[in-house]
């Protein structure tokens, strides 16, 4: 069943269209940087964007920072929100449940497909960012620069980039968990997607309010950009580990709630 769900997801033209549109913004930003030769000053704009003019190998990180606040969560929420609710809306969910596989196995198959989409999407954004960055900008052979201003070897830069990609992927699992949970509550994929995005937008707004500071460490979007700390010297692990732990809690609780709801609900569509 997992293989069926993976084929269904990655054979849909809209899946690849979503990934293509997601990569369009970093590519557009790179082209504008080349044409204008202007980048935000250090500390302004998306992380790493000011450094790519001198080292294009850093552009995968800038690309992830560009799409992370809005476009990447939307893409993940759309796919995850459609996973169960889409079947219900199309009237195929009850036929899927008529198979001997059972509800738990179906939900696991949907979850694995969503996880695969998250992984593929984040890796593609980073890969396209690397190709665009090294093509349009100067790629400094053998070294990079940390946020702290110290030099990084090519090996250190590569390892930290891989860790950053993994961290962003884990952050997006929280988005997927919200959308999958809402997808088990409604027959509307749009409703499930909007529910997940409403939570994330609310989290982002609360994070900017001083009055919400007591709950800020527990907001799902709080540590999304903590991957920047991987490029400090030495690496600052505090926010990174907190971000991973927070996403683990959200994912665990929401997936358990999705399973409890889906295995007990009366499916009529």
mmCIF file of C-alpha atoms in Angstrom:
data_model
loop_
_atom_site.group_PDB
_atom_site.id
_atom_site.type_symbol
_atom_site.label_atom_id
_atom_site.label_comp_id
_atom_site.label_asym_id
_atom_site.label_seq_id
_atom_site.Cartn_x
_atom_site.Cartn_y
_atom_site.Cartn_z
ATOM 1 C CA UNK A 1 0.000 0.000 0.000
ATOM 2 C CA UNK A 2 2.902 2.353 0.709
ATOM 3 C CA UNK A 3 4.270 1.819 -2.793
ATOM 4 C CA UNK A 4 0.828 2.546 -4.245
ATOM 5 C CA UNK A 5 0.562 5.828 -2.347
ATOM 6 C CA UNK A 6 4.077 6.863 -3.378
ATOM 7 C CA UNK A 7 3.361 6.142 -7.046
ATOM 8 C CA UNK A 8 0.042 7.966 -6.811
ATOM 9 C CA UNK A 9 1.693 11.041 -5.307
ATOM 10 C CA UNK A 10 4.720 11.318 -7.558
ATOM 11 C CA UNK A 11 2.844 10.474 -10.757
ATOM 12 C CA UNK A 12 0.563 13.454 -10.285
ATOM 13 C CA UNK A 13 1.610 16.396 -12.460
ATOM 14 C CA UNK A 14 0.467 18.774 -9.721
ATOM 15 C CA UNK A 15 3.054 17.335 -7.318
ATOM 16 C CA UNK A 16 5.918 18.279 -9.614
ATOM 17 C CA UNK A 17 4.193 21.529 -10.579
ATOM 18 C CA UNK A 18 4.086 22.440 -6.884
ATOM 19 C CA UNK A 19 7.796 21.694 -6.510
ATOM 20 C CA UNK A 20 8.585 23.682 -9.662
ATOM 21 C CA UNK A 21 6.619 26.710 -8.496
ATOM 22 C CA UNK A 22 8.294 26.456 -5.097
ATOM 23 C CA UNK A 23 11.718 26.699 -6.748
ATOM 24 C CA UNK A 24 10.691 29.614 -8.959
ATOM 25 C CA UNK A 25 11.098 32.223 -6.215
ATOM 26 C CA UNK A 26 14.729 31.369 -5.286
ATOM 27 C CA UNK A 27 15.626 31.259 -8.974
ATOM 28 C CA UNK A 28 13.976 34.648 -9.539
ATOM 29 C CA UNK A 29 15.804 36.129 -6.548
ATOM 30 C CA UNK A 30 19.116 34.783 -7.858
ATOM 31 C CA UNK A 31 18.524 36.293 -11.291
ATOM 32 C CA UNK A 32 17.658 39.657 -9.739
ATOM 33 C CA UNK A 33 20.818 39.532 -7.634
ATOM 34 C CA UNK A 34 22.893 38.909 -10.752
ATOM 35 C CA UNK A 35 21.219 41.676 -12.726
ATOM 36 C CA UNK A 36 21.388 44.278 -9.975
ATOM 37 C CA UNK A 37 24.473 43.065 -8.089
ATOM 38 C CA UNK A 38 22.674 44.243 -4.966
ATOM 39 C CA UNK A 39 22.098 42.121 -1.896
ATOM 40 C CA UNK A 40 20.790 43.002 1.571
ATOM 41 C CA UNK A 41 23.403 43.952 4.106
ATOM 42 C CA UNK A 42 24.498 41.259 6.574
ATOM 43 C CA UNK A 43 21.772 40.740 9.159
ATOM 44 C CA UNK A 44 19.040 41.979 6.821
ATOM 45 C CA UNK A 45 16.817 39.902 4.569
ATOM 46 C CA UNK A 46 16.863 36.092 4.391
ATOM 47 C CA UNK A 47 19.918 34.459 6.016
ATOM 48 C CA UNK A 48 22.969 33.927 3.755
ATOM 49 C CA UNK A 49 21.543 36.066 0.944
ATOM 50 C CA UNK A 50 24.132 38.769 1.503
ATOM 51 C CA UNK A 51 26.955 36.209 1.244
ATOM 52 C CA UNK A 52 26.040 34.519 -2.030
ATOM 53 C CA UNK A 53 27.560 37.245 -4.211
ATOM 54 C CA UNK A 54 30.986 36.125 -3.016
ATOM 55 C CA UNK A 55 30.235 32.408 -2.649
ATOM 56 C CA UNK A 56 27.452 30.796 -4.668
ATOM 57 C CA UNK A 57 27.863 27.530 -2.762
ATOM 58 C CA UNK A 58 25.890 29.167 0.058
ATOM 59 C CA UNK A 59 22.828 29.734 -2.110
ATOM 60 C CA UNK A 60 21.100 26.429 -1.122
ATOM 61 C CA UNK A 61 20.840 27.839 2.395
ATOM 62 C CA UNK A 62 19.554 31.179 1.129
ATOM 63 C CA UNK A 63 17.008 29.341 -1.049
ATOM 64 C CA UNK A 64 15.709 27.389 1.941
ATOM 65 C CA UNK A 65 15.485 30.598 3.991
ATOM 66 C CA UNK A 66 13.545 32.294 1.173
ATOM 67 C CA UNK A 67 10.852 29.606 0.876
ATOM 68 C CA UNK A 68 10.716 28.545 4.533
ATOM 69 C CA UNK A 69 8.527 31.269 6.076
ATOM 70 C CA UNK A 70 5.588 30.853 3.665
ATOM 71 C CA UNK A 71 5.869 28.942 0.402
ATOM 72 C CA UNK A 72 7.358 25.680 1.674
ATOM 73 C CA UNK A 73 4.785 25.306 4.498
ATOM 74 C CA UNK A 74 1.978 25.986 2.010
ATOM 75 C CA UNK A 75 3.241 23.259 -0.329
ATOM 76 C CA UNK A 76 3.541 20.744 2.511
ATOM 77 C CA UNK A 77 0.147 21.678 3.955
ATOM 78 C CA UNK A 78 -1.560 21.288 0.573
ATOM 79 C CA UNK A 79 -0.203 17.779 0.026
ATOM 80 C CA UNK A 80 -0.745 16.599 3.603
ATOM 81 C CA UNK A 81 -4.193 18.188 3.801
ATOM 82 C CA UNK A 82 -5.235 16.345 0.648
ATOM 83 C CA UNK A 83 -3.974 12.961 1.842
ATOM 84 C CA UNK A 84 -7.137 11.744 3.571
ATOM 85 C CA UNK A 85 -9.659 14.509 2.917
ATOM 86 C CA UNK A 86 -8.954 14.309 -0.821
ATOM 87 C CA UNK A 87 -9.967 10.657 -0.873
ATOM 88 C CA UNK A 88 -13.118 11.477 1.085
ATOM 89 C CA UNK A 89 -14.021 14.327 -1.256
ATOM 90 C CA UNK A 90 -13.509 12.103 -4.299
ATOM 91 C CA UNK A 91 -15.657 9.371 -2.739
ATOM 92 C CA UNK A 92 -12.849 6.795 -2.809
ATOM 93 C CA UNK A 93 -12.023 6.622 0.899
ATOM 94 C CA UNK A 94 -14.610 4.014 1.826
ATOM 95 C CA UNK A 95 -13.493 1.831 -1.072
ATOM 96 C CA UNK A 96 -9.907 2.019 0.156
ATOM 97 C CA UNK A 97 -11.065 1.027 3.633
ATOM 98 C CA UNK A 98 -12.977 -1.930 2.217
ATOM 99 C CA UNK A 99 -9.621 -3.580 1.537
ATOM 100 C CA UNK A 100 -8.252 -5.948 4.192
ATOM 101 C CA UNK A 101 -5.386 -3.561 4.919
ATOM 102 C CA UNK A 102 -7.350 -1.594 7.513
ATOM 103 C CA UNK A 103 -7.372 2.032 8.568
ATOM 104 C CA UNK A 104 -4.082 2.077 10.431
ATOM 105 C CA UNK A 105 -2.155 0.730 7.470
ATOM 106 C CA UNK A 106 -3.825 3.207 5.137
ATOM 107 C CA UNK A 107 -2.971 6.108 7.449
ATOM 108 C CA UNK A 108 0.631 4.908 7.699
ATOM 109 C CA UNK A 109 0.850 4.707 3.896
ATOM 110 C CA UNK A 110 -0.504 8.258 3.603
ATOM 111 C CA UNK A 111 1.987 9.437 6.220
ATOM 112 C CA UNK A 112 4.940 7.842 4.453
ATOM 113 C CA UNK A 113 3.892 9.471 1.171
ATOM 114 C CA UNK A 114 3.712 12.878 2.861
ATOM 115 C CA UNK A 115 7.119 12.337 4.482
ATOM 116 C CA UNK A 116 8.555 11.407 1.089
ATOM 117 C CA UNK A 117 7.138 14.598 -0.404
ATOM 118 C CA UNK A 118 8.684 16.688 2.383
ATOM 119 C CA UNK A 119 12.089 15.061 1.888
ATOM 120 C CA UNK A 120 12.034 15.312 -1.904
ATOM 121 C CA UNK A 121 10.851 18.920 -1.846
ATOM 122 C CA UNK A 122 13.482 20.146 0.614
ATOM 123 C CA UNK A 123 16.270 18.287 -1.190
ATOM 124 C CA UNK A 124 15.155 19.616 -4.586
ATOM 125 C CA UNK A 125 15.076 23.199 -3.283
ATOM 126 C CA UNK A 126 18.604 22.793 -1.908
ATOM 127 C CA UNK A 127 19.856 21.099 -5.079
ATOM 128 C CA UNK A 128 18.353 23.715 -7.385
ATOM 129 C CA UNK A 129 19.745 26.399 -5.108
ATOM 130 C CA UNK A 130 23.214 24.883 -5.396
ATOM 131 C CA UNK A 131 23.026 24.643 -9.198
ATOM 132 C CA UNK A 132 21.722 28.197 -9.513
ATOM 133 C CA UNK A 133 24.197 29.550 -6.984
ATOM 134 C CA UNK A 134 27.279 27.949 -8.487
ATOM 135 C CA UNK A 135 26.153 28.839 -12.016
ATOM 136 C CA UNK A 136 25.247 32.487 -11.491
ATOM 137 C CA UNK A 137 27.654 33.403 -8.708
ATOM 138 C CA UNK A 138 31.276 32.760 -7.948
ATOM 139 C CA UNK A 139 31.794 29.464 -6.151
ATOM 140 C CA UNK A 140 34.790 29.708 -3.862
ATOM 141 C CA UNK A 141 36.649 26.408 -4.209
ATOM 142 C CA UNK A 142 37.379 24.628 -0.968
ATOM 143 C CA UNK A 143 35.952 27.069 1.565
ATOM 144 C CA UNK A 144 32.965 28.891 2.891
ATOM 145 C CA UNK A 145 32.378 31.513 5.543
ATOM 146 C CA UNK A 146 30.530 30.935 8.798
ATOM 147 C CA UNK A 147 28.012 33.397 10.226
ATOM 148 C CA UNK A 148 30.667 34.211 12.804
ATOM 149 C CA UNK A 149 33.061 35.303 10.062
ATOM 150 C CA UNK A 150 35.463 32.369 10.306
ATOM 151 C CA UNK A 151 36.378 30.145 7.374
ATOM 152 C CA UNK A 152 34.835 26.740 6.781
ATOM 153 C CA UNK A 153 36.449 24.021 4.711
ATOM 154 C CA UNK A 154 34.529 22.514 1.797
ATOM 155 C CA UNK A 155 33.883 19.397 3.882
ATOM 156 C CA UNK A 156 32.565 21.420 6.834
ATOM 157 C CA UNK A 157 30.327 23.460 4.554
ATOM 158 C CA UNK A 158 28.943 20.320 2.902
ATOM 159 C CA UNK A 159 28.246 18.551 6.208
ATOM 160 C CA UNK A 160 26.571 21.585 7.731
ATOM 161 C CA UNK A 161 24.482 22.109 4.592
ATOM 162 C CA UNK A 162 23.243 18.507 4.767
ATOM 163 C CA UNK A 163 22.391 18.973 8.451
ATOM 164 C CA UNK A 164 20.535 22.196 7.606
ATOM 165 C CA UNK A 165 18.522 20.428 4.916
ATOM 166 C CA UNK A 166 17.636 17.709 7.417
ATOM 167 C CA UNK A 167 16.649 20.262 10.044
ATOM 168 C CA UNK A 168 14.347 22.109 7.639
ATOM 169 C CA UNK A 169 12.811 18.768 6.659
ATOM 170 C CA UNK A 170 12.079 17.951 10.310
ATOM 171 C CA UNK A 171 10.562 21.406 10.791
ATOM 172 C CA UNK A 172 8.208 20.742 7.882
ATOM 173 C CA UNK A 173 7.127 17.446 9.437
ATOM 174 C CA UNK A 174 5.331 19.540 12.036
ATOM 175 C CA UNK A 175 3.400 21.278 9.257
ATOM 176 C CA UNK A 176 2.589 17.907 7.699
ATOM 177 C CA UNK A 177 1.353 16.571 11.044
ATOM 178 C CA UNK A 178 -1.019 19.514 11.525
ATOM 179 C CA UNK A 179 -2.398 19.162 7.992
ATOM 180 C CA UNK A 180 -2.735 15.369 8.234
ATOM 181 C CA UNK A 181 -4.601 15.692 11.525
ATOM 182 C CA UNK A 182 -7.028 18.221 10.049
ATOM 183 C CA UNK A 183 -7.347 15.989 6.985
ATOM 184 C CA UNK A 184 -8.851 13.273 9.191
ATOM 185 C CA UNK A 185 -11.399 15.737 10.602
ATOM 186 C CA UNK A 186 -12.918 16.979 7.348
ATOM 187 C CA UNK A 187 -13.839 15.873 3.838
ATOM 188 C CA UNK A 188 -12.465 19.115 2.408
ATOM 189 C CA UNK A 189 -8.764 19.186 1.409
ATOM 190 C CA UNK A 190 -8.945 22.975 1.296
ATOM 191 C CA UNK A 191 -10.348 23.056 4.809
ATOM 192 C CA UNK A 192 -7.554 20.823 6.115
ATOM 193 C CA UNK A 193 -4.918 22.932 4.376
ATOM 194 C CA UNK A 194 -6.359 26.207 5.635
ATOM 195 C CA UNK A 195 -6.632 24.807 9.150
ATOM 196 C CA UNK A 196 -2.933 23.942 9.217
ATOM 197 C CA UNK A 197 -1.936 27.272 7.709
ATOM 198 C CA UNK A 198 -4.127 29.138 10.179
ATOM 199 C CA UNK A 199 -2.222 27.511 13.043
ATOM 200 C CA UNK A 200 1.125 28.445 11.498
ATOM 201 C CA UNK A 201 0.122 32.024 10.695
ATOM 202 C CA UNK A 202 -1.185 32.439 14.239
ATOM 203 C CA UNK A 203 2.085 31.054 15.595
ATOM 204 C CA UNK A 204 4.117 33.481 13.491
ATOM 205 C CA UNK A 205 2.007 36.446 14.599
ATOM 206 C CA UNK A 206 2.139 35.518 18.272
ATOM 207 C CA UNK A 207 5.917 35.199 18.053
ATOM 208 C CA UNK A 208 6.133 38.913 17.203
ATOM 209 C CA UNK A 209 4.051 40.003 20.228
ATOM 210 C CA UNK A 210 5.740 40.744 23.538
ATOM 211 C CA UNK A 211 2.579 39.724 25.375
ATOM 212 C CA UNK A 212 2.963 36.198 23.993
ATOM 213 C CA UNK A 213 6.570 35.804 25.133
ATOM 214 C CA UNK A 214 5.705 33.218 27.841
ATOM 215 C CA UNK A 215 4.417 30.797 25.187
ATOM 216 C CA UNK A 216 6.891 31.758 22.437
ATOM 217 C CA UNK A 217 9.248 28.798 23.094
ATOM 218 C CA UNK A 218 6.353 26.410 22.444
ATOM 219 C CA UNK A 219 5.081 27.891 19.192
ATOM 220 C CA UNK A 220 5.523 25.518 16.212
ATOM 221 C CA UNK A 221 7.296 28.108 14.067
ATOM 222 C CA UNK A 222 9.615 29.345 16.833
ATOM 223 C CA UNK A 223 12.787 27.508 15.792
ATOM 224 C CA UNK A 224 12.331 27.171 12.024
ATOM 225 C CA UNK A 225 15.342 29.349 11.223
ATOM 226 C CA UNK A 226 17.577 27.815 13.888
ATOM 227 C CA UNK A 227 19.485 25.993 11.125
ATOM 228 C CA UNK A 228 21.445 29.231 10.756
ATOM 229 C CA UNK A 229 23.182 28.327 14.030
ATOM 230 C CA UNK A 230 24.772 25.353 12.275
ATOM 231 C CA UNK A 231 26.947 27.894 10.454
ATOM 232 C CA UNK A 232 28.265 29.619 13.535
ATOM 233 C CA UNK A 233 31.702 28.843 14.914
ATOM 234 C CA UNK A 234 31.309 27.067 17.219
ATOM 235 C CA UNK A 235 27.886 25.659 16.368
ATOM 236 C CA UNK A 236 25.160 26.850 18.738
ATOM 237 C CA UNK A 237 23.161 23.710 19.432
ATOM 238 C CA UNK A 238 20.659 25.067 21.976
ATOM 239 C CA UNK A 239 17.934 26.309 19.608
ATOM 240 C CA UNK A 240 18.598 23.456 17.186
ATOM 241 C CA UNK A 241 17.994 20.774 19.804
ATOM 242 C CA UNK A 242 15.011 22.664 21.162
ATOM 243 C CA UNK A 243 13.560 22.931 17.667
ATOM 244 C CA UNK A 244 13.988 19.205 17.045
ATOM 245 C CA UNK A 245 12.443 18.322 20.415
ATOM 246 C CA UNK A 246 9.510 20.694 19.867
ATOM 247 C CA UNK A 247 8.746 19.280 16.427
ATOM 248 C CA UNK A 248 8.993 15.739 17.824
ATOM 249 C CA UNK A 249 6.338 16.576 20.420
ATOM 250 C CA UNK A 250 4.008 18.184 17.881
ATOM 251 C CA UNK A 251 4.445 15.359 15.383
ATOM 252 C CA UNK A 252 3.930 12.661 18.017
ATOM 253 C CA UNK A 253 0.825 14.235 19.550
ATOM 254 C CA UNK A 254 -0.800 15.185 16.246
ATOM 255 C CA UNK A 255 -0.169 11.825 14.584
ATOM 256 C CA UNK A 256 -1.587 10.043 17.618
ATOM 257 C CA UNK A 257 -4.658 12.291 17.470
ATOM 258 C CA UNK A 258 -4.997 11.699 13.718
ATOM 259 C CA UNK A 259 -4.794 7.933 14.235
ATOM 260 C CA UNK A 260 -7.326 8.004 17.099
ATOM 261 C CA UNK A 261 -9.783 10.051 15.056
ATOM 262 C CA UNK A 262 -9.342 8.184 11.773
ATOM 263 C CA UNK A 263 -9.665 4.699 13.269
ATOM 264 C CA UNK A 264 -12.888 5.564 15.073
ATOM 265 C CA UNK A 265 -14.688 7.949 12.694
ATOM 266 C CA UNK A 266 -17.709 6.928 10.647
ATOM 267 C CA UNK A 267 -16.566 7.056 7.032
ATOM 268 C CA UNK A 268 -19.444 7.585 4.613
ATOM 269 C CA UNK A 269 -17.627 9.126 1.648
#
